[in-house]
Amino acid sequence: MAAGERVGSPSDSAAALVDDLYNFRDHFVEYFGLEKAGDKEAEVQKKMEECLEKLELMQGDIRNKAQLQLLKGRILNITSKYSQEAEEALSKAVKLDPRLVEAWNHLGECYWKKEDISAAKNCFTGALNHLKNKVSLRNLSMVLRQLSGPPVEKVKLIEESVERAKEAVQLDITDGTSWLILGNAYLCQFFSAGQNPKIFKQCMQAYKQAEKDPITRGNQDLHFNRAVTYKYQEDYQKALEGFSTASQLDPSWVEAKTKEADLLTHLCEIQSMVELKGKMKPKKIESMLKGLVERELALYLSCHYTYTNGKSVNLSYCKLSELQPKVNETKIVLGKVVCSINSNEPAPFVFCIIDEDQTCICVMVYNLAQGAGMKIGDSVAIPEPLMKKHSILHKGKEINFTSIHVDTPRSLVVNGKKLGINKEALVVLSVSTVSE
């Protein structure tokens, strides 16, 4: 050993042992590949038990008992499941040395797994009283979003959650986990505070930064939550791939598999119902469409259309077949509802309309109040429709269809009447926190 080189203490050696355990867990997919992700939990459990045995052999030489309990607690806290032994060890560590910030953070994570949100919050705020650190900040961000309260209070908690996550990122802009939790906070803020497009963009940028970190790239939550955003954007190809990757990273995660399967089934059904014109009989369609334009279009076209924001625009009638894949400005389409398409998700509400040329297209309406959906036979006019073309290839299934995207039901005219604010209810989507 070179002169002056420091000799590692037993405590340092034990800490390195535990650090290696966490490194093994965090980089498992990077080391062994996605195809081995299903073995991760069992392999980490095995390595955890080996680490505990080694610590037991070393514990007699570790004089700092608070540090010893911290190391034991860290080992037992390595998995995503709650461990009472971990809680006991970490509780001892903070009692022996209340300044052990790392122990407070791990104890807070223990309470989080136990679903004791209040106790978790106390641990993270307590740690921040001793030292401003990224782990406490991002975990506090996660906890704040889970606290209950009236709607106004919830919005404030989510705003605070965003601020704490931002602080965590500022302390280490290379930490992907902090970026992931910031993305999740932005996603919650988007759906709780008026769906501001700027916030949605910030959410996607945070997820993009998170993926640069190899540790976070192997986190199923990143792929799952980003898939939720892709689905909302109607980028169904990326949504399906995201749910699939999340389920590969954690094969025991039923929700990820269910989301993927449900979305694929839903998209297949949309394609089928568009092609079959809602499975409606030809004579019924002819009867329903008879005189549609002459009889009803005048109800929608006076000399202009006025949006809820006061914007006024002159509109001209456009057939569904004439729509372009963009916002069709100054145009209005008109059709009869031939079917609605059920989904396990609350949004969007999906139905198909058919126009005078018997062109059928699906319409996706967001932020529609429960029970306010369109019924078969309703006449629906859509001003300045945003048309999208979808082409999806996933697990051997090829799906192609065209849709009209509607942000709010208040822009629709149904049976000659503009829908009111009572038909609108902002969508709320859940964010996964399995392993934030």
Short mmCIF file of C-alpha atoms in Angstrom, two decimals:
data_model
loop_
_atom_site.label_atom_id
_atom_site.label_comp_id
_atom_site.label_asym_id
_atom_site.label_seq_id
_atom_site.Cartn_x
_atom_site.Cartn_y
_atom_site.Cartn_z
CA MET A 1 0.00 0.00 0.00
CA ALA A 2 1.35 3.41 -0.98
CA ALA A 3 2.53 5.75 1.77
CA GLY A 4 -0.19 8.02 3.01
CA GLU A 5 -3.00 5.96 1.47
CA ARG A 6 -5.98 5.71 3.81
CA VAL A 7 -6.88 2.27 5.13
CA GLY A 8 -10.62 1.61 4.75
CA SER A 9 -12.48 1.04 7.99
CA PRO A 10 -14.86 -1.92 8.51
CA SER A 11 -17.72 0.58 8.23
CA ASP A 12 -16.41 1.76 4.82
CA SER A 13 -16.10 -1.83 3.60
CA ALA A 14 -19.65 -2.61 4.69
CA ALA A 15 -20.95 0.54 3.01
CA ALA A 16 -19.20 -0.43 -0.24
CA LEU A 17 -20.85 -3.86 0.01
CA VAL A 18 -24.29 -2.27 0.27
CA ASP A 19 -23.50 0.19 -2.52
CA ASP A 20 -22.62 -2.77 -4.76
CA LEU A 21 -26.00 -4.33 -3.95
CA TYR A 22 -27.85 -1.17 -5.04
CA ASN A 23 -25.66 -0.89 -8.12
CA PHE A 24 -26.60 -4.47 -9.03
CA ARG A 25 -30.32 -3.63 -8.69
CA ASP A 26 -30.23 -0.28 -10.46
CA HIS A 27 -28.17 -1.46 -13.45
CA PHE A 28 -29.64 -4.97 -13.73
CA VAL A 29 -31.29 -4.43 -17.14
CA GLU A 30 -28.22 -2.59 -18.42
CA TYR A 31 -25.98 -5.50 -17.39
CA PHE A 32 -28.18 -8.47 -18.30
CA GLY A 33 -30.56 -7.14 -20.96
CA LEU A 34 -34.33 -6.65 -21.14
CA GLU A 35 -34.89 -10.36 -21.76
CA LYS A 36 -33.58 -11.09 -18.24
CA ALA A 37 -35.71 -8.41 -16.55
CA GLY A 38 -38.13 -11.07 -15.30
CA ASP A 39 -35.32 -12.54 -13.19
CA LYS A 40 -34.44 -9.23 -11.53
CA GLU A 41 -36.57 -9.56 -8.39
CA ALA A 42 -35.34 -13.08 -7.60
CA GLU A 43 -31.71 -12.20 -8.31
CA VAL A 44 -31.85 -9.04 -6.18
CA GLN A 45 -33.47 -11.03 -3.35
CA LYS A 46 -30.68 -13.60 -3.58
CA LYS A 47 -27.98 -10.95 -3.52
CA MET A 48 -29.74 -9.18 -0.64
CA GLU A 49 -29.56 -12.35 1.50
CA GLU A 50 -25.87 -12.80 0.66
CA CYS A 51 -25.21 -9.18 1.61
CA LEU A 52 -26.99 -9.62 4.96
CA GLU A 53 -24.85 -12.65 5.77
CA LYS A 54 -21.66 -10.72 4.99
CA LEU A 55 -22.79 -7.77 7.12
CA GLU A 56 -23.43 -10.09 10.06
CA LEU A 57 -19.85 -11.31 9.85
CA MET A 58 -18.58 -7.72 9.82
CA GLN A 59 -20.90 -6.14 12.39
CA GLY A 60 -18.65 -6.85 15.39
CA ASP A 61 -15.99 -4.59 13.87
CA ILE A 62 -18.36 -1.67 13.16
CA ARG A 63 -18.25 0.65 16.15
CA ASN A 64 -20.83 3.17 14.93
CA LYS A 65 -24.09 1.40 15.82
CA ALA A 66 -26.26 3.99 14.05
CA GLN A 67 -24.29 3.35 10.85
CA LEU A 68 -24.64 -0.41 11.33
CA GLN A 69 -28.44 -0.14 11.62
CA LEU A 70 -28.52 2.13 8.56
CA LEU A 71 -26.59 -0.41 6.51
CA LYS A 72 -28.84 -3.24 7.67
CA GLY A 73 -31.93 -1.15 6.89
CA ARG A 74 -30.63 -0.25 3.43
CA ILE A 75 -30.10 -3.91 2.60
CA LEU A 76 -33.57 -4.92 3.77
CA ASN A 77 -35.13 -1.94 1.97
CA ILE A 78 -33.69 -2.91 -1.44
CA THR A 79 -36.89 -4.46 -2.83
CA SER A 80 -40.13 -2.73 -3.79
CA LYS A 81 -41.99 -4.54 -0.99
CA TYR A 82 -42.38 -3.25 2.56
CA SER A 83 -40.09 -4.84 5.14
CA GLN A 84 -40.87 -4.52 8.84
CA GLU A 85 -37.28 -5.50 9.65
CA ALA A 86 -36.05 -2.63 7.49
CA GLU A 87 -38.36 -0.21 9.29
CA GLU A 88 -37.11 -1.41 12.69
CA ALA A 89 -33.43 -1.10 11.71
CA LEU A 90 -33.86 2.34 10.20
CA SER A 91 -35.91 3.56 13.17
CA LYS A 92 -33.06 2.51 15.44
CA ALA A 93 -30.56 4.32 13.21
CA VAL A 94 -32.37 7.68 13.40
CA LYS A 95 -32.88 7.32 17.15
CA LEU A 96 -29.17 6.67 17.62
CA ASP A 97 -28.21 9.54 15.29
CA PRO A 98 -31.02 11.95 14.24
CA ARG A 99 -28.61 13.64 11.81
CA LEU A 100 -28.40 10.57 9.56
CA VAL A 101 -30.18 11.98 6.51
CA GLU A 102 -29.80 8.78 4.51
CA ALA A 103 -31.52 6.81 7.28
CA TRP A 104 -34.44 9.28 7.32
CA ASN A 105 -34.79 8.92 3.54
CA HIS A 106 -34.83 5.13 3.64
CA LEU A 107 -37.23 5.13 6.58
CA GLY A 108 -39.53 7.44 4.59
CA GLU A 109 -39.40 5.02 1.66
CA CYS A 110 -40.28 2.21 4.06
CA TYR A 111 -43.37 4.09 5.24
CA TRP A 112 -44.24 4.83 1.59
CA LYS A 113 -44.23 1.11 0.81
CA LYS A 114 -46.33 0.58 3.93
CA GLU A 115 -48.76 3.22 2.54
CA ASP A 116 -48.29 5.38 5.62
CA ILE A 117 -48.09 8.61 3.62
CA SER A 118 -48.12 10.98 6.61
CA ALA A 119 -45.18 9.21 8.29
CA ALA A 120 -43.26 9.19 5.00
CA LYS A 121 -43.77 12.95 4.63
CA ASN A 122 -42.48 13.54 8.17
CA CYS A 123 -39.32 11.57 7.41
CA PHE A 124 -38.52 13.49 4.22
CA THR A 125 -39.23 16.91 5.71
CA GLY A 126 -37.19 15.90 8.77
CA ALA A 127 -34.25 14.95 6.56
CA LEU A 128 -34.46 18.31 4.75
CA ASN A 129 -34.25 20.09 8.09
CA HIS A 130 -30.77 18.62 8.44
CA LEU A 131 -29.61 18.82 4.81
CA LYS A 132 -31.08 19.90 1.48
CA ASN A 133 -30.70 16.80 -0.71
CA LYS A 134 -32.19 15.49 -3.95
CA VAL A 135 -33.53 12.21 -2.52
CA SER A 136 -35.63 13.89 0.18
CA LEU A 137 -36.87 16.55 -2.25
CA ARG A 138 -37.99 14.18 -4.98
CA ASN A 139 -39.55 11.76 -2.50
CA LEU A 140 -41.38 14.65 -0.85
CA SER A 141 -42.64 15.63 -4.31
CA MET A 142 -44.02 12.13 -4.74
CA VAL A 143 -45.66 12.13 -1.29
CA LEU A 144 -47.30 15.55 -1.71
CA ARG A 145 -49.21 14.28 -4.74
CA GLN A 146 -50.68 11.47 -2.67
CA LEU A 147 -52.03 13.62 0.16
CA SER A 148 -55.80 13.94 0.23
CA GLY A 149 -57.78 17.16 0.43
CA PRO A 150 -60.44 19.28 -1.29
CA PRO A 151 -59.84 20.10 -5.02
CA VAL A 152 -58.34 23.55 -4.39
CA GLU A 153 -55.95 22.14 -1.79
CA LYS A 154 -55.00 19.25 -4.12
CA VAL A 155 -54.01 21.72 -6.84
CA LYS A 156 -51.76 23.56 -4.36
CA LEU A 157 -50.16 20.29 -3.21
CA ILE A 158 -49.42 19.33 -6.81
CA GLU A 159 -47.91 22.77 -7.48
CA GLU A 160 -45.68 22.29 -4.43
CA SER A 161 -44.84 18.81 -5.68
CA VAL A 162 -43.58 20.31 -8.95
CA GLU A 163 -41.43 22.84 -7.07
CA ARG A 164 -39.82 20.19 -4.84
CA ALA A 165 -39.04 18.03 -7.90
CA LYS A 166 -37.51 21.04 -9.67
CA GLU A 167 -35.26 21.65 -6.66
CA ALA A 168 -34.14 18.01 -6.77
CA VAL A 169 -33.23 18.30 -10.46
CA GLN A 170 -31.33 21.54 -9.84
CA LEU A 171 -29.15 19.77 -7.26
CA ASP A 172 -28.14 17.12 -9.83
CA ILE A 173 -29.25 17.63 -13.43
CA THR A 174 -27.84 14.22 -14.43
CA ASP A 175 -30.05 12.22 -12.05
CA GLY A 176 -32.70 10.46 -14.11
CA THR A 177 -34.85 9.52 -11.12
CA SER A 178 -35.30 13.19 -10.22
CA TRP A 179 -36.24 13.96 -13.84
CA LEU A 180 -38.75 11.08 -13.83
CA ILE A 181 -40.45 12.35 -10.68
CA LEU A 182 -40.51 15.88 -12.12
CA GLY A 183 -42.18 14.47 -15.25
CA ASN A 184 -44.77 12.68 -13.13
CA ALA A 185 -45.43 15.88 -11.16
CA TYR A 186 -45.93 17.84 -14.39
CA LEU A 187 -48.29 15.13 -15.67
CA CYS A 188 -50.43 15.41 -12.53
CA GLN A 189 -50.37 19.20 -12.78
CA PHE A 190 -51.49 19.06 -16.40
CA PHE A 191 -54.60 17.05 -15.59
CA SER A 192 -55.40 18.95 -12.39
CA ALA A 193 -54.94 22.54 -13.55
CA GLY A 194 -56.74 23.14 -16.82
CA GLN A 195 -54.62 21.04 -19.20
CA ASN A 196 -52.12 23.75 -20.17
CA PRO A 197 -50.18 22.54 -23.27
CA LYS A 198 -47.01 24.19 -21.92
CA ILE A 199 -47.09 21.94 -18.84
CA PHE A 200 -47.63 18.87 -21.03
CA LYS A 201 -44.57 19.83 -23.08
CA GLN A 202 -42.50 20.23 -19.89
CA CYS A 203 -43.66 16.77 -18.79
CA MET A 204 -42.43 15.18 -22.02
CA GLN A 205 -39.12 17.06 -21.83
CA ALA A 206 -38.57 15.78 -18.28
CA TYR A 207 -39.22 12.18 -19.38
CA LYS A 208 -36.77 12.67 -22.26
CA GLN A 209 -34.09 13.80 -19.78
CA ALA A 210 -34.91 10.87 -17.48
CA GLU A 211 -34.25 8.36 -20.27
CA LYS A 212 -30.68 9.61 -20.66
CA ASP A 213 -29.84 8.02 -17.30
CA PRO A 214 -29.25 4.24 -17.70
CA ILE A 215 -30.71 3.62 -14.23
CA THR A 216 -34.00 5.33 -15.05
CA ARG A 217 -34.09 3.83 -18.54
CA GLY A 218 -34.63 0.49 -16.80
CA ASN A 219 -37.43 1.87 -14.59
CA GLN A 220 -40.86 0.55 -15.57
CA ASP A 221 -42.59 3.68 -14.24
CA LEU A 222 -40.89 5.85 -16.86
CA HIS A 223 -42.18 3.72 -19.73
CA PHE A 224 -45.64 3.28 -18.21
CA ASN A 225 -46.28 6.94 -17.40
CA ARG A 226 -44.87 8.12 -20.70
CA ALA A 227 -47.15 5.61 -22.44
CA VAL A 228 -50.08 7.29 -20.66
CA THR A 229 -49.00 10.62 -22.19
CA TYR A 230 -48.57 9.06 -25.63
CA LYS A 231 -52.06 7.56 -25.42
CA TYR A 232 -53.50 10.96 -24.53
CA GLN A 233 -51.68 12.42 -27.55
CA GLU A 234 -53.17 9.57 -29.64
CA ASP A 235 -49.67 8.35 -30.52
CA TYR A 236 -50.90 4.79 -30.12
CA GLN A 237 -47.81 3.11 -31.56
CA LYS A 238 -45.56 4.59 -28.87
CA ALA A 239 -48.19 4.05 -26.17
CA LEU A 240 -48.41 0.33 -26.91
CA GLU A 241 -44.62 0.02 -27.02
CA GLY A 242 -44.33 1.86 -23.69
CA PHE A 243 -46.84 -0.37 -21.90
CA SER A 244 -45.13 -3.42 -23.42
CA THR A 245 -41.68 -2.30 -22.22
CA ALA A 246 -43.04 -1.59 -18.73
CA SER A 247 -44.49 -5.11 -18.51
CA GLN A 248 -41.22 -6.60 -19.76
CA LEU A 249 -39.26 -4.71 -17.11
CA ASP A 250 -41.68 -5.97 -14.45
CA PRO A 251 -43.47 -9.13 -15.66
CA SER A 252 -45.48 -9.29 -12.43
CA TRP A 253 -47.02 -5.87 -13.07
CA VAL A 254 -50.56 -6.77 -14.13
CA GLU A 255 -51.67 -3.20 -14.81
CA ALA A 256 -49.04 -2.63 -17.51
CA LYS A 257 -50.06 -5.82 -19.34
CA THR A 258 -53.75 -4.96 -18.98
CA LYS A 259 -53.27 -1.43 -20.34
CA GLU A 260 -51.45 -2.77 -23.38
CA ALA A 261 -54.02 -5.49 -24.08
CA ASP A 262 -57.02 -3.19 -23.52
CA LEU A 263 -55.62 -0.47 -25.79
CA LEU A 264 -54.84 -2.96 -28.57
CA THR A 265 -58.34 -4.45 -28.34
CA HIS A 266 -59.90 -0.98 -28.30
CA LEU A 267 -58.00 0.13 -31.41
CA CYS A 268 -58.94 -3.07 -33.26
CA GLU A 269 -62.60 -2.46 -32.38
CA ILE A 270 -62.42 1.13 -33.64
CA GLN A 271 -61.03 -0.05 -36.97
CA SER A 272 -63.71 -2.73 -37.24
CA MET A 273 -66.61 -0.40 -36.38
CA VAL A 274 -65.44 2.23 -38.88
CA GLU A 275 -65.12 -0.37 -41.64
CA LEU A 276 -68.53 -1.89 -40.81
CA LYS A 277 -70.20 1.52 -40.34
CA GLY A 278 -71.20 0.66 -36.81
CA LYS A 279 -72.67 -2.67 -37.98
CA MET A 280 -75.76 -0.73 -39.03
CA LYS A 281 -77.97 -2.15 -41.78
CA PRO A 282 -77.88 -0.32 -45.15
CA LYS A 283 -81.60 0.51 -45.12
CA LYS A 284 -81.28 2.03 -41.64
CA ILE A 285 -78.34 4.15 -42.80
CA GLU A 286 -80.23 5.39 -45.86
CA SER A 287 -83.25 6.33 -43.78
CA MET A 288 -81.12 8.12 -41.21
CA LEU A 289 -79.20 10.15 -43.79
CA LYS A 290 -82.15 11.13 -45.95
CA GLY A 291 -82.17 14.90 -46.30
CA LEU A 292 -79.52 15.26 -43.55
CA VAL A 293 -77.68 18.25 -45.02
CA GLU A 294 -80.69 20.18 -46.29
CA ARG A 295 -82.71 19.56 -43.13
CA GLU A 296 -80.09 20.14 -40.48
CA LEU A 297 -77.07 22.02 -41.76
CA ALA A 298 -78.87 25.35 -41.62
CA LEU A 299 -79.11 24.86 -37.85
CA TYR A 300 -75.32 24.93 -37.60
CA LEU A 301 -74.54 27.53 -40.23
CA SER A 302 -76.10 30.87 -39.64
CA CYS A 303 -73.40 33.22 -40.84
CA HIS A 304 -70.72 32.30 -38.34
CA TYR A 305 -69.87 30.02 -35.43
CA THR A 306 -68.83 31.40 -32.03
CA TYR A 307 -66.57 29.39 -29.73
CA THR A 308 -66.81 29.42 -25.92
CA ASN A 309 -63.73 31.70 -25.81
CA GLY A 310 -65.55 34.31 -27.91
CA LYS A 311 -63.73 33.51 -31.14
CA SER A 312 -66.07 33.88 -34.13
CA VAL A 313 -65.47 32.21 -37.50
CA ASN A 314 -67.33 31.80 -40.78
CA LEU A 315 -67.69 28.11 -41.65
CA SER A 316 -68.35 26.20 -44.85
CA TYR A 317 -69.67 22.66 -45.09
CA CYS A 318 -67.10 19.92 -45.77
CA LYS A 319 -67.63 16.20 -46.42
CA LEU A 320 -65.71 13.73 -44.27
CA SER A 321 -63.85 12.43 -47.31
CA GLU A 322 -62.55 15.95 -47.99
CA LEU A 323 -60.86 16.39 -44.61
CA GLN A 324 -57.09 16.81 -44.45
CA PRO A 325 -54.89 15.36 -41.62
CA LYS A 326 -54.66 18.66 -39.76
CA VAL A 327 -56.98 21.30 -38.27
CA ASN A 328 -59.43 21.98 -41.10
CA GLU A 329 -59.90 25.69 -40.54
CA THR A 330 -63.20 27.39 -41.52
CA LYS A 331 -64.75 23.95 -42.23
CA ILE A 332 -67.59 22.12 -40.53
CA VAL A 333 -68.53 18.45 -40.88
CA LEU A 334 -71.91 16.92 -40.17
CA GLY A 335 -72.90 13.33 -39.60
CA LYS A 336 -75.16 10.87 -37.84
CA VAL A 337 -73.95 8.72 -34.95
CA VAL A 338 -73.97 5.03 -35.93
CA CYS A 339 -72.32 3.60 -32.82
CA SER A 340 -70.34 4.34 -29.67
CA ILE A 341 -67.30 2.27 -28.72
CA ASN A 342 -66.88 1.23 -25.10
CA SER A 343 -63.55 1.39 -23.31
CA ASN A 344 -62.18 0.59 -19.86
CA GLU A 345 -60.75 4.13 -19.82
CA PRO A 346 -62.85 7.19 -18.89
CA ALA A 347 -61.45 9.22 -21.78
CA PRO A 348 -61.86 9.80 -24.60
CA PHE A 349 -65.50 9.07 -25.44
CA VAL A 350 -65.39 7.41 -28.86
CA PHE A 351 -68.20 7.19 -31.38
CA CYS A 352 -68.55 6.89 -35.16
CA ILE A 353 -70.42 9.22 -37.47
CA ILE A 354 -71.46 8.78 -41.08
CA ASP A 355 -72.14 11.59 -43.54
CA GLU A 356 -74.28 12.00 -46.67
CA ASP A 357 -71.73 10.07 -48.79
CA GLN A 358 -71.78 7.23 -46.24
CA THR A 359 -68.17 7.94 -45.29
CA CYS A 360 -67.64 6.72 -41.73
CA ILE A 361 -65.10 8.13 -39.28
CA CYS A 362 -64.54 7.83 -35.54
CA VAL A 363 -64.69 10.85 -33.25
CA MET A 364 -62.73 11.06 -29.98
CA VAL A 365 -64.13 13.54 -27.47
CA TYR A 366 -62.11 14.47 -24.38
CA ASN A 367 -63.32 15.98 -21.11
CA LEU A 368 -66.88 14.79 -21.60
CA ALA A 369 -69.01 14.51 -18.45
CA GLN A 370 -70.05 11.01 -17.44
CA GLY A 371 -73.34 10.01 -19.06
CA ALA A 372 -73.21 12.88 -21.57
CA GLY A 373 -72.14 10.76 -24.53
CA MET A 374 -73.74 10.89 -27.98
CA LYS A 375 -76.40 8.31 -28.87
CA ILE A 376 -77.07 6.39 -32.07
CA GLY A 377 -79.10 8.58 -34.41
CA ASP A 378 -77.85 11.91 -32.99
CA SER A 379 -76.80 14.54 -35.52
CA VAL A 380 -73.33 15.88 -34.70
CA ALA A 381 -71.63 18.89 -36.26
CA ILE A 382 -67.92 19.51 -35.63
CA PRO A 383 -66.45 22.93 -36.49
CA GLU A 384 -62.83 23.16 -37.65
CA PRO A 385 -62.24 19.42 -37.12
CA LEU A 386 -58.76 18.11 -36.31
CA MET A 387 -58.40 14.97 -38.41
CA LYS A 388 -55.73 12.35 -37.67
CA LYS A 389 -54.65 9.24 -39.58
CA HIS A 390 -53.53 6.29 -37.47
CA SER A 391 -51.30 3.46 -38.64
CA ILE A 392 -50.28 0.96 -35.94
CA LEU A 393 -48.32 -2.28 -36.11
CA HIS A 394 -47.99 -4.11 -32.79
CA LYS A 395 -47.39 -7.78 -32.02
CA GLY A 396 -48.54 -8.94 -35.43
CA LYS A 397 -51.65 -6.74 -35.56
CA GLU A 398 -51.91 -4.02 -38.19
CA ILE A 399 -54.49 -1.31 -37.47
CA ASN A 400 -55.43 1.63 -39.69
CA PHE A 401 -58.21 4.18 -39.21
CA THR A 402 -58.95 7.89 -39.35
CA SER A 403 -60.32 9.94 -36.46
CA ILE A 404 -61.44 13.43 -35.47
CA HIS A 405 -59.97 14.75 -32.22
CA VAL A 406 -62.21 16.99 -30.07
CA ASP A 407 -60.64 18.63 -27.00
CA THR A 408 -63.91 19.70 -25.39
CA PRO A 409 -67.56 18.73 -25.96
CA ARG A 410 -68.44 22.43 -25.81
CA SER A 411 -67.23 22.85 -29.38
CA LEU A 412 -69.79 20.30 -30.64
CA VAL A 413 -73.31 20.94 -31.89
CA VAL A 414 -75.62 17.99 -31.24
CA ASN A 415 -79.14 17.82 -32.67
CA GLY A 416 -79.00 21.52 -33.43
CA LYS A 417 -77.79 22.67 -30.01
CA LYS A 418 -74.33 23.66 -28.82
CA LEU A 419 -73.32 21.61 -25.78
CA GLY A 420 -73.03 23.58 -22.55
CA ILE A 421 -70.53 23.58 -19.72
CA ASN A 422 -72.63 20.94 -17.92
CA LYS A 423 -71.42 18.43 -20.52
CA GLU A 424 -67.76 19.06 -19.68
CA ALA A 425 -65.65 17.43 -16.99
CA LEU A 426 -61.86 17.62 -17.05
CA VAL A 427 -60.20 14.25 -17.43
CA VAL A 428 -58.08 12.92 -14.54
CA LEU A 429 -55.50 10.22 -15.30
CA SER A 430 -53.58 8.25 -12.72
CA VAL A 431 -49.79 8.28 -12.53
CA SER A 432 -47.90 5.16 -11.55
CA THR A 433 -45.74 5.35 -8.44
CA VAL A 434 -44.71 1.70 -8.20
CA SER A 435 -41.02 2.46 -7.89
CA GLU A 436 -40.49 6.20 -7.99
#
